PDB file of C-alpha atoms in Angstrom:
ATOM      1  CA  MET B   1     162.740-102.760  88.126  1.00  0.00           C
ATOM      2  CA  ASN B   2     163.322 -99.650  90.218  1.00  0.00           C
ATOM      3  CA  LEU B   3     163.944 -99.582  93.958  1.00  0.00           C
ATOM      4  CA  ASN B   4     160.332 -98.650  94.745  1.00  0.00           C
ATOM      5  CA  TRP B   5     159.149-101.965  93.281  1.00  0.00           C
ATOM      6  CA  VAL B   6     161.618-103.855  95.478  1.00  0.00           C
ATOM      7  CA  ILE B   7     160.379-101.891  98.501  1.00  0.00           C
ATOM      8  CA  LEU B   8     156.765-102.674  97.560  1.00  0.00           C
ATOM      9  CA  ILE B   9     157.456-106.405  97.150  1.00  0.00           C
ATOM     10  CA  ILE B  10     159.126-106.533 100.568  1.00  0.00           C
ATOM     11  CA  GLY B  11     156.145-104.661 102.022  1.00  0.00           C
ATOM     12  CA  GLY B  12     153.826-107.281 100.514  1.00  0.00           C
ATOM     13  CA  ILE B  13     155.885-110.038 102.133  1.00  0.00           C
ATOM     14  CA  PHE B  14     155.498-108.313 105.503  1.00  0.00           C
ATOM     15  CA  GLU B  15     151.752-108.182 104.852  1.00  0.00           C
ATOM     16  CA  SER B  16     151.763-111.975 104.529  1.00  0.00           C
ATOM     17  CA  LEU B  17     153.734-112.220 107.750  1.00  0.00           C
ATOM     18  CA  PHE B  18     151.269-110.063 109.684  1.00  0.00           C
ATOM     19  CA  ALA B  19     148.433-112.287 108.461  1.00  0.00           C
ATOM     20  CA  LEU B  20     150.432-115.356 109.532  1.00  0.00           C
ATOM     21  CA  SER B  21     150.944-113.853 112.977  1.00  0.00           C
ATOM     22  CA  LEU B  22     147.173-113.350 113.320  1.00  0.00           C
ATOM     23  CA  GLY B  23     146.627-117.041 112.583  1.00  0.00           C
ATOM     24  CA  LYS B  24     149.301-118.065 115.059  1.00  0.00           C
ATOM     25  CA  MET B  25     147.764-115.784 117.729  1.00  0.00           C
ATOM     26  CA  GLN B  26     144.515-117.727 117.384  1.00  0.00           C
ATOM     27  CA  GLN B  27     146.371-120.977 118.072  1.00  0.00           C
ATOM     28  CA  THR B  28     148.276-119.849 121.161  1.00  0.00           C
ATOM     29  CA  THR B  29     147.763-118.429 124.636  1.00  0.00           C
ATOM     30  CA  GLY B  30     149.795-116.612 127.268  1.00  0.00           C
ATOM     31  CA  LYS B  31     153.356-115.580 126.435  1.00  0.00           C
ATOM     32  CA  ASP B  32     153.273-117.266 123.036  1.00  0.00           C
ATOM     33  CA  MET B  33     150.213-115.248 122.073  1.00  0.00           C
ATOM     34  CA  LEU B  34     151.892-112.075 123.328  1.00  0.00           C
ATOM     35  CA  GLY B  35     154.935-112.874 121.176  1.00  0.00           C
ATOM     36  CA  TRP B  36     152.736-113.272 118.095  1.00  0.00           C
ATOM     37  CA  LEU B  37     150.943-110.015 118.957  1.00  0.00           C
ATOM     38  CA  ILE B  38     154.268-108.192 119.091  1.00  0.00           C
ATOM     39  CA  ALA B  39     155.249-109.810 115.773  1.00  0.00           C
ATOM     40  CA  PHE B  40     151.917-108.699 114.282  1.00  0.00           C
ATOM     41  CA  ILE B  41     152.469-105.085 115.367  1.00  0.00           C
ATOM     42  CA  LEU B  42     156.011-105.115 113.957  1.00  0.00           C
ATOM     43  CA  PHE B  43     155.009-106.747 110.658  1.00  0.00           C
ATOM     44  CA  VAL B  44     151.965-104.545 110.044  1.00  0.00           C
ATOM     45  CA  SER B  45     153.997-101.415 110.822  1.00  0.00           C
ATOM     46  CA  LEU B  46     156.802-102.411 108.447  1.00  0.00           C
ATOM     47  CA  SER B  47     154.314-103.424 105.761  1.00  0.00           C
ATOM     48  CA  MET B  48     152.489-100.086 105.868  1.00  0.00           C
ATOM     49  CA  LEU B  49     155.732 -98.104 106.015  1.00  0.00           C
ATOM     50  CA  LEU B  50     157.110 -99.883 102.953  1.00  0.00           C
ATOM     51  CA  LEU B  51     153.835 -99.410 101.060  1.00  0.00           C
ATOM     52  CA  PHE B  52     154.045 -95.695 101.875  1.00  0.00           C
ATOM     53  CA  LYS B  53     157.717 -95.492 100.836  1.00  0.00           C
ATOM     54  CA  SER B  54     157.051 -97.214  97.497  1.00  0.00           C
ATOM     55  CA  MET B  55     154.648 -94.420  96.509  1.00  0.00           C
ATOM     56  CA  GLY B  56     157.239 -91.652  96.925  1.00  0.00           C
ATOM     57  CA  GLY B  57     160.747 -90.739  95.900  1.00  0.00           C
ATOM     58  CA  GLU B  58     162.213 -90.310  92.445  1.00  0.00           C
ATOM     59  CA  HIS B  59     160.139 -93.039  90.740  1.00  0.00           C
ATOM     60  CA  PRO B  60     156.871 -93.289  92.704  1.00  0.00           C
ATOM     61  CA  ILE B  61     154.417 -96.091  92.038  1.00  0.00           C
ATOM     62  CA  PRO B  62     150.868 -94.764  91.522  1.00  0.00           C
ATOM     63  CA  THR B  63     148.731 -95.243  94.630  1.00  0.00           C
ATOM     64  CA  GLY B  64     146.141 -97.533  93.038  1.00  0.00           C
ATOM     65  CA  THR B  65     148.780 -99.756  91.473  1.00  0.00           C
ATOM     66  CA  ALA B  66     150.906 -99.854  94.622  1.00  0.00           C
ATOM     67  CA  TYR B  67     147.973-100.797  96.813  1.00  0.00           C
ATOM     68  CA  ALA B  68     146.691-103.473  94.427  1.00  0.00           C
ATOM     69  CA  VAL B  69     150.135-105.052  94.023  1.00  0.00           C
ATOM     70  CA  TRP B  70     150.861-104.850  97.781  1.00  0.00           C
ATOM     71  CA  ALA B  71     147.525-106.476  98.625  1.00  0.00           C
ATOM     72  CA  GLY B  72     147.986-109.088  95.901  1.00  0.00           C
ATOM     73  CA  ILE B  73     151.442-110.054  97.116  1.00  0.00           C
ATOM     74  CA  GLY B  74     150.057-110.253 100.639  1.00  0.00           C
ATOM     75  CA  ALA B  75     147.162-112.435  99.478  1.00  0.00           C
ATOM     76  CA  VAL B  76     149.386-114.806  97.507  1.00  0.00           C
ATOM     77  CA  GLY B  77     151.883-115.050 100.363  1.00  0.00           C
ATOM     78  CA  THR B  78     149.126-115.623 102.896  1.00  0.00           C
ATOM     79  CA  VAL B  79     147.633-118.483 100.859  1.00  0.00           C
ATOM     80  CA  VAL B  80     151.067-120.084 100.436  1.00  0.00           C
ATOM     81  CA  LEU B  81     151.827-119.705 104.158  1.00  0.00           C
ATOM     82  CA  GLY B  82     148.387-121.109 104.970  1.00  0.00           C
ATOM     83  CA  ILE B  83     149.205-124.191 102.924  1.00  0.00           C
ATOM     84  CA  LEU B  84     152.691-124.595 104.398  1.00  0.00           C
ATOM     85  CA  VAL B  85     152.085-123.602 108.023  1.00  0.00           C
ATOM     86  CA  PHE B  86     148.410-124.284 108.680  1.00  0.00           C
ATOM     87  CA  LYS B  87     148.072-127.289 106.344  1.00  0.00           C
ATOM     88  CA  GLU B  88     145.239-125.660 104.373  1.00  0.00           C
ATOM     89  CA  PRO B  89     144.040-127.685 101.373  1.00  0.00           C
ATOM     90  CA  VAL B  90     145.784-127.556  98.001  1.00  0.00           C
ATOM     91  CA  THR B  91     143.194-127.900  95.270  1.00  0.00           C
ATOM     92  CA  PHE B  92     143.269-127.336  91.546  1.00  0.00           C
ATOM     93  CA  TRP B  93     140.977-124.308  91.782  1.00  0.00           C
ATOM     94  CA  ARG B  94     142.946-122.672  94.613  1.00  0.00           C
ATOM     95  CA  ILE B  95     146.164-122.983  92.622  1.00  0.00           C
ATOM     96  CA  PHE B  96     144.423-121.882  89.399  1.00  0.00           C
ATOM     97  CA  PHE B  97     143.050-118.676  90.933  1.00  0.00           C
ATOM     98  CA  LEU B  98     146.270-118.044  92.836  1.00  0.00           C
ATOM     99  CA  SER B  99     148.075-118.246  89.476  1.00  0.00           C
ATOM    100  CA  THR B 100     145.688-115.739  87.892  1.00  0.00           C
ATOM    101  CA  LEU B 101     146.301-113.388  90.822  1.00  0.00           C
ATOM    102  CA  ILE B 102     150.056-113.676  90.324  1.00  0.00           C
ATOM    103  CA  LEU B 103     149.668-112.959  86.603  1.00  0.00           C
ATOM    104  CA  SER B 104     147.540-109.910  87.447  1.00  0.00           C
ATOM    105  CA  ILE B 105     150.205-108.591  89.841  1.00  0.00           C
ATOM    106  CA  ILE B 106     152.870-109.009  87.149  1.00  0.00           C
ATOM    107  CA  GLY B 107     150.586-107.317  84.607  1.00  0.00           C
ATOM    108  CA  LEU B 108     150.068-104.320  86.888  1.00  0.00           C
ATOM    109  CA  GLN B 109     153.819-103.996  87.379  1.00  0.00           C
ATOM    110  CA  LEU B 110     154.511-104.227  83.651  1.00  0.00           C
ATOM    111  CA  THR B 111     151.845-101.692  82.667  1.00  0.00           C
ATOM    112  CA  SER B 112     152.383 -99.238  85.506  1.00  0.00           C
ATOM    113  CA  THR B 113     153.218 -95.657  84.626  1.00  0.00           C
ATOM    114  CA  VAL B 114     155.183 -93.346  86.836  1.00  0.00           C
ATOM    115  CA  ALA B 115     153.020 -90.770  88.638  1.00  0.00           C
ATOM    116  CA  LYS B 116     153.788 -87.188  87.654  1.00  0.00           C
TER     117      LYS B 116
END
């Protein structure tokens, strides 16, 4: 796995964190809400920057693949955080489709070609 994939995975994690901060903003007011807003701005900025960085350099990830993997990692992370932080339901079908999404992300990474 080249460095761009590591950068992309970290960017996807920050995408999950910016979604988490949106949920926390809805649950808070005043200074707490402002803190979550600042966290959101930081997380979304880092997420986008890392997505951008993963598509450049010596071994760039193709744009379509990078975006799909980044969004998929963010989606998986957001569902997991929703379960852990917001006590969202854990059902067979949620876990089943989450698993298929994870397999799709891995498949995209394994079949990705380097952009020329």
